[in-house]
Amino acid sequence: MREMIKNFINGKWVAGHGGGTFKSINPANKTNVIGEITRSSPKDIDMAVSAARQAYEAWSQVPAPRRGEMLFRVAELLTKEKKGLGQLVTREMGKVLPEGLGDVQEAIDMAYYMGSEGRRLSGETVPSELPNKDAKSLRVPIGVFALITPWNFPIAIPAWKLCPALVAGNTVVLKPSRDTAVCATRLVEIFAAAGVPAGVLNLVHGSGPEVGEYLVRHPGIDAVSFTGSCDTGEHLEDLCGGMHRHISAEMGGKNAIIVMDDAKLELAVEGAIWGGFGTTGQRCTAASRLVVHEAVYPRFIALFKEAASKLRIGNGLRKTTDMGPVINEPQFKKILDYIGAGKKEGARLILGGRPYTQGECARGFFIEPTIFMDVDPEMKIAQEEIFGPVVCVIRAKSLEDAIRIVNGTRYGLSSSIYTQDVNKSAIAERDLDTGIVYINASTIGAEIQLPFGGTKHTGMGPREAGGRGGALDAYTKWKVIYRDFSGRLQRAQIDK
Ligand code: NAD
């Protein structure tokens, strides 16, 4: 009998009341079950929220530097466990091992970064307009958070939320994706081993519409942090708006690389391969559109197709694998449907387009690296997030035309330009309407010390990750203090 993966409520590992279990499977081999996970019922969520509420009073009073020290211990434990956790990421989610290890490294970086915020968490001290009076702003915690996370960064994204939420003094209930429930559980084990007090961090497993939505609607929740698809995020924004509940949501992307006529083409091709097919195209920042200047269009396509056709597909644990499977059967079918739609719309399929079933890959959800050229920017495949190894190449007449194409979707997460011309890069930097812009680098590879997120339908509320305008804005609220020590009534704006 396989060990059951349990919920973590009030400092204890407990089976849910939803009856039975669901399975998390290896997308590289459907017969390989990674874990059997307990099913939760509303009762479990009630218990988790109640534990988080009870723990809030004491945790929010712990000095922030002490809360930060706990994150340093998390970082140390993650570093110690990095190899095993990275392998687990690859087995449960499918990305190749170097990327699985990178997923854990992001969590380590975030734990150190947010741990040191325990000694900053700064507000402002400003002069008062009146004598014998001082004025300052403080960051204070918001309360109990519902954290809802996707499967594509199964360690990093939960850590991106847990670290700032906890250092700021909030308590949380985490509901991770069903597809990567084992990774989330191992991460929570590490937080528990680092000394998180009972009730401060709770974990409940289950489906989004049942467990996730019940949690978001729960009257004991003060705020929600969500990462996932636009459909889910917009639905949760509606719900939270109606309940006057804080929500920050990071959602999909339709990111693009511009390749200008003066670009170093080999470098641009490397960036396009990494952005388009890294993580099998399953990054919110994946480069799913390449907008190429007409002067270099044929040459770029020849080089890009050649490089993509050399990618080796397989189990991400093998050293020889460049690209792993996609996450699950519904996603596998959805990607193939998009490929069908692209053909129907008249885009030219020049590489891939089929499931990849050679050898052991027949047992997993593998799809060939797929390239469409002569894609019209208005086509469905150029507008909607596919979240798989499918790249659309679009021709552009000029820099202005390219920027218009890049900005012409409802998303606004990441974009990039390859050019040797400093003026063109400056125009792109100014006019690309995305949360992140790269110059001579691919659309992926954000670092944790700056805010992460997008414009338009990609994001709502404060951004994730570090820096001013980043995660601390999501996990704290402002309190302003005026202290009058003049001993008399002083009236701002009125007394001279
Ligand atoms: P998803 O929206 O299907 O699920 C995300 C999470 O929401 C899961 O835990 C799911 O169980 C939960 N959920 C689903 N319905 C819910 C509901 N009604 N109420 C509450 N919770 C619910 O997304 P996914 O397929 O897991 O992840 C892929 C998506 O995530 C892509 O669109 C990708 O672009 C996006 N993503 C965005 C970022 C970012 O920072 N912008 C990062 C990673 C992934």
Coordinates of C-alpha atoms and ligand atoms in Angstrom, one line a residue:
M1 CA 0.0 0.0 0.0
R2 CA 1.3 3.4 -1.0
E3 CA 1.5 6.1 1.8
M4 CA -1.5 8.5 1.6
I5 CA -0.6 12.1 1.1
K6 CA -2.5 14.0 3.8
N7 CA -3.7 17.5 4.6
F8 CA -1.7 19.6 7.1
I9 CA -4.1 21.3 9.6
N10 CA -3.1 22.9 12.9
G11 CA 0.3 21.3 12.8
K12 CA -0.9 17.8 12.2
W13 CA -1.0 15.5 9.1
V14 CA -4.6 14.4 8.8
A15 CA -6.7 12.5 6.3
G16 CA -9.5 14.6 4.7
H17 CA -13.2 13.9 5.1
G18 CA -13.9 13.8 1.4
G19 CA -13.8 10.0 1.2
G20 CA -10.9 8.1 -0.5
T21 CA -8.0 9.5 -2.5
F22 CA -7.1 10.8 -5.9
K23 CA -3.9 10.1 -7.8
S24 CA -1.0 12.2 -8.9
I25 CA 0.7 10.6 -11.9
N26 CA 3.9 11.0 -13.8
P27 CA 3.1 12.7 -17.1
A28 CA 6.1 10.9 -18.7
N29 CA 4.6 7.5 -17.7
K30 CA 0.9 7.3 -16.9
T31 CA 1.3 4.0 -15.1
N32 CA 3.7 5.6 -12.6
V33 CA 1.6 6.9 -9.6
I34 CA 3.6 9.5 -7.7
G35 CA 1.1 9.7 -4.8
E36 CA -2.4 9.0 -3.6
I37 CA -3.8 12.1 -2.1
T38 CA -6.5 12.4 0.5
R39 CA -9.8 14.1 -0.6
S40 CA -11.0 17.0 1.4
S41 CA -14.5 18.1 2.2
P42 CA -15.8 21.5 3.4
K43 CA -15.3 20.3 7.0
D44 CA -11.5 20.1 6.4
I45 CA -11.4 23.6 5.0
D46 CA -13.4 24.9 7.9
M47 CA -10.9 23.3 10.2
A48 CA -7.9 24.7 8.3
V49 CA -9.4 28.2 8.2
S50 CA -10.3 28.1 11.9
A51 CA -6.7 26.9 12.8
A52 CA -5.3 29.8 10.7
R53 CA -7.6 32.3 12.4
Q54 CA -6.6 31.1 15.9
A55 CA -2.9 31.1 15.1
Y56 CA -3.0 34.6 13.6
E57 CA -3.1 36.6 16.8
A58 CA 0.2 35.1 18.1
W59 CA 2.0 34.8 14.8
S60 CA 1.3 38.4 13.8
Q61 CA 2.9 39.5 17.1
V62 CA 6.1 37.5 16.6
P63 CA 8.8 40.1 15.7
A64 CA 9.3 40.1 12.0
P65 CA 13.0 39.3 12.2
R66 CA 12.2 36.1 14.1
R67 CA 9.6 35.2 11.4
G68 CA 12.4 35.9 8.8
E69 CA 14.8 33.5 10.6
M70 CA 12.3 30.8 10.1
L71 CA 12.5 31.4 6.4
F72 CA 16.3 31.2 6.5
R73 CA 15.8 27.7 8.1
V74 CA 13.4 26.9 5.2
A75 CA 16.1 28.0 2.7
E76 CA 18.7 25.8 4.4
L77 CA 16.5 22.8 4.4
L78 CA 15.5 23.3 0.8
T79 CA 19.2 23.6 -0.1
K80 CA 19.9 20.3 1.7
E81 CA 16.9 18.6 -0.1
K82 CA 17.4 20.3 -3.4
K83 CA 18.4 17.2 -5.4
G84 CA 15.6 14.9 -4.2
L85 CA 13.0 17.7 -4.5
G86 CA 14.2 18.6 -8.0
Q87 CA 13.8 14.9 -9.1
L88 CA 10.3 14.9 -7.5
V89 CA 9.4 18.0 -9.6
T90 CA 10.5 16.2 -12.7
R91 CA 8.6 13.0 -11.8
E92 CA 5.4 14.7 -10.9
M93 CA 5.3 17.7 -13.3
G94 CA 7.5 16.5 -16.2
K95 CA 10.0 19.3 -16.7
V96 CA 13.6 18.3 -17.4
L97 CA 15.8 17.8 -14.3
P98 CA 17.9 21.0 -14.6
E99 CA 14.6 22.9 -14.6
G100 CA 13.2 20.8 -11.8
L101 CA 16.3 21.8 -9.8
G102 CA 15.8 25.4 -10.9
D103 CA 12.2 25.3 -9.5
V104 CA 13.6 24.4 -6.1
Q105 CA 16.4 27.1 -6.4
E106 CA 13.7 29.8 -7.0
A107 CA 12.1 28.7 -3.7
I108 CA 15.5 28.9 -2.0
D109 CA 16.2 32.3 -3.4
M110 CA 12.8 33.5 -2.3
A111 CA 13.1 32.1 1.2
Y112 CA 16.4 34.0 1.7
Y113 CA 15.1 37.2 0.1
M114 CA 11.9 37.3 2.1
G115 CA 13.7 36.1 5.2
S116 CA 15.8 39.2 5.1
E117 CA 12.6 41.3 4.6
G118 CA 12.0 40.4 8.3
R119 CA 14.5 43.1 9.1
R120 CA 13.2 45.6 6.6
L121 CA 9.4 45.5 6.0
S122 CA 9.8 49.3 5.9
G123 CA 7.3 52.0 5.8
E124 CA 8.0 55.7 5.7
T125 CA 8.7 58.3 8.3
V126 CA 7.9 61.8 7.1
P127 CA 8.0 65.3 8.7
S128 CA 4.7 66.6 10.0
E129 CA 3.5 70.0 9.0
L130 CA 2.9 70.8 12.6
P131 CA 5.4 71.1 15.5
N132 CA 5.8 68.4 18.1
K133 CA 4.0 65.8 16.0
D134 CA 5.4 62.9 14.0
A135 CA 4.1 60.9 11.1
K136 CA 4.9 57.4 9.8
S137 CA 3.4 54.5 7.9
L138 CA 3.7 50.9 8.9
R139 CA 3.2 47.7 7.0
V140 CA 0.8 45.4 8.9
P141 CA -0.4 41.9 8.0
I142 CA -3.8 41.4 6.4
G143 CA -4.9 38.3 8.2
V144 CA -5.7 34.8 6.9
F145 CA -4.8 34.1 3.3
A146 CA -6.1 31.6 0.8
L147 CA -3.3 30.6 -1.5
I148 CA -4.2 28.9 -4.7
T149 CA -1.4 27.6 -7.0
P150 CA -1.0 25.9 -10.4
W151 CA 1.1 22.9 -11.4
N152 CA 3.8 24.4 -13.7
F153 CA 6.1 25.6 -10.9
P154 CA 5.1 23.2 -8.2
I155 CA 7.7 24.2 -5.6
A156 CA 8.5 27.8 -6.7
I157 CA 5.0 29.2 -6.9
P158 CA 3.8 28.0 -3.5
A159 CA 7.1 29.3 -2.0
W160 CA 6.6 32.6 -3.8
K161 CA 3.4 33.0 -1.9
L162 CA 4.2 31.4 1.4
C163 CA 7.5 33.3 2.1
P164 CA 6.1 36.8 1.8
A165 CA 2.8 35.9 3.4
L166 CA 4.5 34.4 6.5
V167 CA 7.2 37.0 7.0
A168 CA 4.6 39.7 6.9
G169 CA 2.7 38.0 9.8
N170 CA -0.2 36.5 8.0
T171 CA -1.4 32.9 8.4
V172 CA -2.4 30.8 5.4
V173 CA -4.3 27.9 3.9
L174 CA -2.6 26.6 0.8
K175 CA -4.6 24.8 -1.9
P176 CA -2.2 23.5 -4.5
S177 CA -2.9 22.0 -7.9
R178 CA -4.1 18.4 -7.8
D179 CA -1.5 17.5 -10.4
T180 CA 1.4 18.5 -8.2
A181 CA 0.0 17.8 -4.7
V182 CA 3.0 15.7 -3.7
C183 CA 5.5 18.5 -4.4
A184 CA 3.4 20.9 -2.4
T185 CA 3.2 18.4 0.5
R186 CA 7.0 18.0 0.6
L187 CA 7.4 21.8 0.6
V188 CA 5.0 22.1 3.5
E189 CA 6.9 19.4 5.4
I190 CA 10.0 21.6 5.1
F191 CA 8.2 24.6 6.5
A192 CA 7.0 22.5 9.3
A193 CA 10.5 21.2 10.0
A194 CA 11.8 24.8 10.0
G195 CA 9.5 25.5 12.9
V196 CA 6.4 27.1 11.6
P197 CA 4.0 27.1 14.6
A198 CA 0.8 25.0 14.4
G199 CA -2.0 26.7 12.5
V200 CA 0.2 29.3 10.8
L201 CA 0.5 27.2 7.6
N202 CA -2.3 24.8 6.6
L203 CA -2.5 22.7 3.5
V204 CA -5.7 21.2 2.0
H205 CA -5.8 19.1 -1.1
G206 CA -8.6 18.8 -3.7
S207 CA -10.1 20.1 -6.8
G208 CA -10.4 23.8 -7.7
P209 CA -14.1 24.1 -8.2
E210 CA -14.9 22.2 -4.9
V211 CA -12.1 22.7 -2.4
G212 CA -10.5 25.9 -3.9
E213 CA -13.7 27.8 -4.4
Y214 CA -15.1 26.8 -1.0
L215 CA -11.9 28.2 0.5
V216 CA -12.0 31.4 -1.4
R217 CA -15.6 32.0 -0.4
H218 CA -15.0 31.1 3.2
P219 CA -16.0 33.9 5.6
G220 CA -12.9 33.3 7.7
I221 CA -10.6 34.3 4.8
D222 CA -9.3 37.9 4.6
A223 CA -7.5 37.8 1.3
V224 CA -6.7 35.6 -1.7
S225 CA -3.5 35.1 -3.7
F226 CA -4.1 33.2 -6.9
T227 CA -1.9 32.0 -9.8
G228 CA -3.4 30.1 -12.7
S229 CA -5.4 30.4 -15.8
C230 CA -7.3 33.6 -16.8
D231 CA -10.7 31.8 -16.7
T232 CA -10.3 30.7 -13.1
G233 CA -8.6 34.0 -12.0
E234 CA -11.3 36.2 -13.5
H235 CA -14.0 34.1 -11.9
L236 CA -12.2 34.4 -8.5
E237 CA -11.8 38.2 -9.1
D238 CA -15.6 38.4 -9.5
L239 CA -16.2 36.4 -6.4
C240 CA -13.8 38.4 -4.3
G241 CA -15.1 41.8 -5.6
G242 CA -18.6 40.8 -4.5
M243 CA -17.3 39.9 -1.0
H244 CA -15.0 43.0 -0.7
R245 CA -12.1 40.7 -0.3
H246 CA -8.5 41.5 -1.4
I247 CA -7.2 39.4 -4.3
S248 CA -4.0 39.4 -6.2
A249 CA -4.1 37.2 -9.3
E250 CA -1.4 36.3 -11.8
M251 CA -2.7 34.6 -14.9
G252 CA -1.9 33.6 -18.4
G253 CA 0.3 35.1 -21.1
K254 CA 0.8 35.2 -24.9
N255 CA 4.3 36.3 -24.8
A256 CA 6.3 37.3 -27.8
I257 CA 9.9 37.8 -29.0
I258 CA 10.6 40.5 -31.6
V259 CA 13.5 39.6 -33.9
M260 CA 14.7 42.7 -35.7
D261 CA 16.6 42.9 -39.1
D262 CA 19.8 43.8 -37.2
A263 CA 19.5 41.1 -34.6
K264 CA 22.2 38.5 -33.9
L265 CA 20.1 35.7 -35.4
E266 CA 21.9 32.8 -33.8
L267 CA 21.4 34.4 -30.4
A268 CA 17.7 35.1 -31.2
V269 CA 17.2 31.5 -32.3
E270 CA 18.7 30.2 -29.0
G271 CA 16.3 32.5 -27.1
A272 CA 13.3 31.4 -29.1
I273 CA 14.1 27.7 -28.5
W274 CA 14.5 28.3 -24.8
G275 CA 11.4 30.5 -24.6
G276 CA 9.2 28.4 -26.8
F277 CA 10.1 24.9 -25.9
G278 CA 11.7 25.2 -22.4
T279 CA 9.3 23.6 -19.8
T280 CA 7.6 22.2 -22.9
G281 CA 6.1 25.6 -23.5
Q282 CA 4.3 25.4 -20.1
R283 CA 5.5 28.6 -18.6
C284 CA 3.3 31.6 -18.1
T285 CA 6.1 33.6 -19.8
A286 CA 6.7 31.1 -22.7
A287 CA 7.6 32.7 -26.0
S288 CA 4.6 31.4 -28.0
R289 CA 4.9 34.1 -30.6
L290 CA 7.9 35.1 -32.6
V291 CA 7.4 38.4 -34.5
V292 CA 10.2 38.5 -37.1
H293 CA 11.2 41.4 -39.3
E294 CA 10.5 40.5 -43.0
A295 CA 14.1 41.2 -44.0
V296 CA 15.4 38.2 -41.9
Y297 CA 12.2 36.1 -41.9
P298 CA 13.2 33.3 -44.2
R299 CA 16.7 33.0 -42.7
F300 CA 15.4 33.1 -39.1
I301 CA 12.8 30.4 -39.9
A302 CA 15.3 28.1 -41.5
L303 CA 17.6 28.4 -38.4
F304 CA 14.8 28.1 -35.9
K305 CA 13.2 25.0 -37.6
E306 CA 16.6 23.3 -37.8
A307 CA 17.3 23.9 -34.0
A308 CA 13.8 22.8 -33.0
S309 CA 14.0 19.6 -35.0
K310 CA 17.1 18.6 -33.0
L311 CA 15.3 18.8 -29.6
R312 CA 15.3 15.4 -27.9
I313 CA 12.0 14.4 -26.4
G314 CA 11.7 12.1 -23.4
N315 CA 11.6 11.5 -19.7
G316 CA 13.0 14.6 -18.0
L317 CA 15.1 12.5 -15.7
R318 CA 17.3 11.4 -18.6
K319 CA 20.4 13.5 -19.2
T320 CA 19.8 13.3 -23.0
T321 CA 16.3 14.8 -22.8
D322 CA 15.8 18.4 -23.9
M323 CA 12.0 18.5 -23.7
G324 CA 9.6 16.5 -21.4
P325 CA 5.9 15.8 -21.6
V326 CA 2.9 18.0 -21.1
I327 CA 1.2 17.8 -17.8
N328 CA -1.9 15.7 -18.2
E329 CA -4.5 14.3 -20.7
P330 CA -6.9 17.3 -20.8
Q331 CA -3.9 19.6 -21.5
F332 CA -2.5 17.1 -24.1
K333 CA -5.9 17.1 -25.9
K334 CA -6.3 20.9 -25.7
I335 CA -2.9 21.5 -27.3
L336 CA -3.6 19.1 -30.1
D337 CA -7.0 20.9 -30.6
Y338 CA -5.1 24.2 -30.9
I339 CA -2.8 22.6 -33.5
G340 CA -5.9 21.5 -35.4
A341 CA -7.3 25.0 -35.2
G342 CA -4.1 26.5 -36.5
K343 CA -4.2 24.2 -39.6
K344 CA -7.8 25.1 -40.2
E345 CA -7.1 28.8 -40.0
G346 CA -4.5 28.5 -42.7
A347 CA -1.3 28.9 -40.7
R348 CA 1.6 26.8 -42.3
L349 CA 2.7 23.9 -40.1
I350 CA 6.4 23.5 -40.7
L351 CA 7.4 21.2 -37.8
G352 CA 5.8 18.7 -35.5
G353 CA 2.1 18.9 -34.8
R354 CA 1.6 15.3 -33.6
P355 CA 1.8 13.3 -30.4
Y356 CA 5.3 11.8 -29.9
T357 CA 5.0 8.1 -29.2
Q358 CA 8.4 6.6 -29.8
G359 CA 9.6 4.0 -27.3
E360 CA 8.8 4.7 -23.7
C361 CA 7.2 8.0 -24.7
A362 CA 4.1 6.1 -25.8
R363 CA 3.2 5.8 -22.1
G364 CA 3.2 9.6 -21.5
F365 CA 1.8 12.9 -22.7
F366 CA 4.4 13.9 -25.3
I367 CA 3.9 16.3 -28.2
E368 CA 6.4 17.1 -30.9
P369 CA 7.9 20.6 -30.9
T370 CA 5.5 22.4 -33.2
I371 CA 6.1 25.5 -35.4
F372 CA 3.5 27.4 -37.4
M373 CA 4.7 30.1 -39.8
D374 CA 2.9 32.8 -41.7
V375 CA 0.6 33.1 -38.8
D376 CA -1.9 36.0 -38.9
P377 CA -1.8 38.0 -35.6
E378 CA -5.5 37.7 -35.3
M379 CA -5.7 33.9 -35.6
K380 CA -6.8 31.9 -32.5
I381 CA -3.4 30.3 -32.2
A382 CA -1.8 33.8 -32.1
Q383 CA -4.3 35.2 -29.6
E384 CA -5.0 32.4 -27.0
E385 CA -2.6 30.8 -24.5
I386 CA -1.9 27.3 -25.7
F387 CA 0.5 26.3 -22.9
G388 CA 2.3 23.7 -24.8
P389 CA 5.2 23.3 -27.3
V390 CA 3.6 25.3 -30.1
V391 CA 5.3 28.4 -31.5
C392 CA 3.7 30.8 -34.0
V393 CA 5.9 32.8 -36.3
I394 CA 4.5 36.1 -37.5
R395 CA 6.0 38.4 -40.1
A396 CA 6.5 42.2 -39.3
K397 CA 7.2 45.1 -41.6
S398 CA 8.9 47.4 -39.1
L399 CA 9.6 47.9 -35.4
E400 CA 6.3 49.8 -35.0
D401 CA 4.4 47.0 -36.7
A402 CA 6.1 44.4 -34.5
I403 CA 5.2 46.3 -31.3
R404 CA 1.6 46.7 -32.4
I405 CA 1.4 42.9 -33.0
V406 CA 3.0 42.1 -29.7
N407 CA 0.6 44.4 -27.8
G408 CA -2.4 43.1 -29.8
T409 CA -3.6 40.4 -27.4
R410 CA -5.5 40.6 -24.1
Y411 CA -2.5 39.5 -22.2
G412 CA 0.6 41.4 -21.1
L413 CA 3.1 39.3 -19.2
S414 CA 6.4 39.2 -20.9
S415 CA 8.0 40.3 -24.2
S416 CA 11.4 40.6 -25.7
I417 CA 13.4 42.2 -28.5
Y418 CA 16.5 41.1 -30.2
T419 CA 18.3 44.1 -31.8
Q420 CA 21.8 45.6 -31.8
D421 CA 20.3 49.1 -32.2
V422 CA 20.2 51.0 -28.9
N423 CA 17.4 53.3 -30.2
K424 CA 15.2 50.4 -31.2
S425 CA 15.7 48.7 -27.8
A426 CA 14.7 52.0 -26.1
I427 CA 11.5 52.3 -28.2
A428 CA 10.6 48.7 -27.5
E429 CA 11.3 49.2 -23.7
R430 CA 9.0 52.2 -23.8
D431 CA 6.1 50.9 -26.0
L432 CA 5.8 47.2 -25.2
D433 CA 2.8 46.9 -22.9
T434 CA 3.9 44.0 -20.7
G435 CA 4.9 43.6 -17.1
I436 CA 8.3 42.3 -18.1
V437 CA 10.5 43.3 -21.1
Y438 CA 13.7 41.6 -22.0
I439 CA 16.4 43.1 -24.4
N440 CA 18.5 40.5 -26.2
A441 CA 17.2 37.7 -24.0
S442 CA 14.2 35.4 -24.1
T443 CA 10.8 36.0 -22.5
I444 CA 11.6 33.7 -19.6
G445 CA 14.0 33.9 -16.7
A446 CA 12.7 36.5 -14.3
E447 CA 14.7 36.9 -11.1
I448 CA 13.0 36.9 -7.7
Q449 CA 14.3 40.3 -6.5
L450 CA 12.0 42.3 -8.8
P451 CA 8.2 42.3 -9.1
F452 CA 6.7 39.6 -11.4
G453 CA 3.4 39.9 -13.2
G454 CA 1.6 41.4 -16.1
T455 CA -0.7 44.0 -17.5
K456 CA -4.2 43.8 -19.0
H457 CA -5.9 40.4 -18.4
T458 CA -2.6 38.8 -17.2
G459 CA -2.7 40.3 -13.7
M460 CA -4.7 42.0 -11.1
G461 CA -3.6 43.5 -7.8
P462 CA 0.0 43.8 -6.5
R463 CA 2.7 41.7 -8.3
E464 CA 4.5 38.6 -7.0
A465 CA 8.1 38.4 -5.9
G466 CA 10.4 41.1 -4.5
G467 CA 11.2 44.7 -4.7
R468 CA 9.1 47.8 -4.3
G469 CA 5.6 47.2 -5.7
G470 CA 6.1 43.4 -5.3
A471 CA 4.8 40.8 -3.0
L472 CA 5.0 42.7 0.2
D473 CA 2.3 45.0 -1.2
A474 CA 0.1 41.9 -1.7
Y475 CA 0.6 40.6 1.8
T476 CA 0.5 43.7 3.9
K477 CA -1.7 46.7 4.3
W478 CA -0.7 50.2 5.3
K479 CA -1.4 51.7 8.7
V480 CA -0.5 55.4 9.2
I481 CA 0.4 56.8 12.7
Y482 CA 0.3 60.4 13.7
R483 CA 1.6 61.2 17.2
D484 CA 1.0 64.6 18.6
F485 CA 3.2 65.4 21.6
S486 CA 2.5 69.1 21.8
G487 CA 0.0 68.8 24.6
R488 CA -2.6 71.0 22.8
L489 CA -5.1 70.7 20.0
Q490 CA -3.3 71.1 16.7
R491 CA -5.3 71.2 13.5
A492 CA -3.7 70.1 10.2
Q493 CA -4.3 72.4 7.2
I494 CA -5.8 75.0 9.6
D495 CA -3.4 76.1 12.3
K496 CA -0.4 78.2 11.2
Ligands
NAD1 P1 -6.0 26.6 -13.3 O1 -6.6 28.0 -13.3 O2 -6.7 25.5 -13.9 O3 -5.7 26.2 -11.8 C1 -4.9 26.9 -10.9 C2 -5.4 26.6 -9.4 O4 -6.7 27.1 -9.3 C3 -5.4 25.1 -9.1 O5 -5.0 24.9 -7.8 C4 -6.9 24.8 -9.3 O6 -7.3 23.7 -8.5 C5 -7.5 26.1 -8.7 N1 -8.9 26.3 -9.1 C6 -9.5 26.0 -10.3 N2 -10.8 26.4 -10.3 C7 -11.0 27.0 -9.1 C8 -12.1 27.6 -8.5 N3 -13.3 27.7 -9.1 N4 -12.0 28.2 -7.3 C9 -10.8 28.1 -6.7 N5 -9.7 27.5 -7.2 C10 -9.8 27.0 -8.4 O7 -4.5 26.8 -13.9 P2 -3.4 25.6 -14.1 O8 -3.8 24.8 -15.3 O9 -3.1 24.9 -12.8 O10 -2.1 26.5 -14.4 C11 -1.8 27.0 -15.7 C12 -2.1 28.4 -15.8 O11 -1.4 29.2 -14.8 C13 -1.7 29.0 -17.2 O12 -2.7 29.9 -17.6 C14 -0.5 29.9 -16.8 O13 -0.2 31.0 -17.6 C15 -0.8 30.3 -15.4 N6 0.3 30.7 -14.7 C16 0.5 32.1 -14.4 C17 1.7 32.5 -13.8 C18 1.9 34.0 -13.5 O14 2.6 34.3 -12.6 N7 1.3 34.9 -14.3 C19 2.6 31.6 -13.3 C20 2.4 30.2 -13.6 C21 1.2 29.8 -14.2

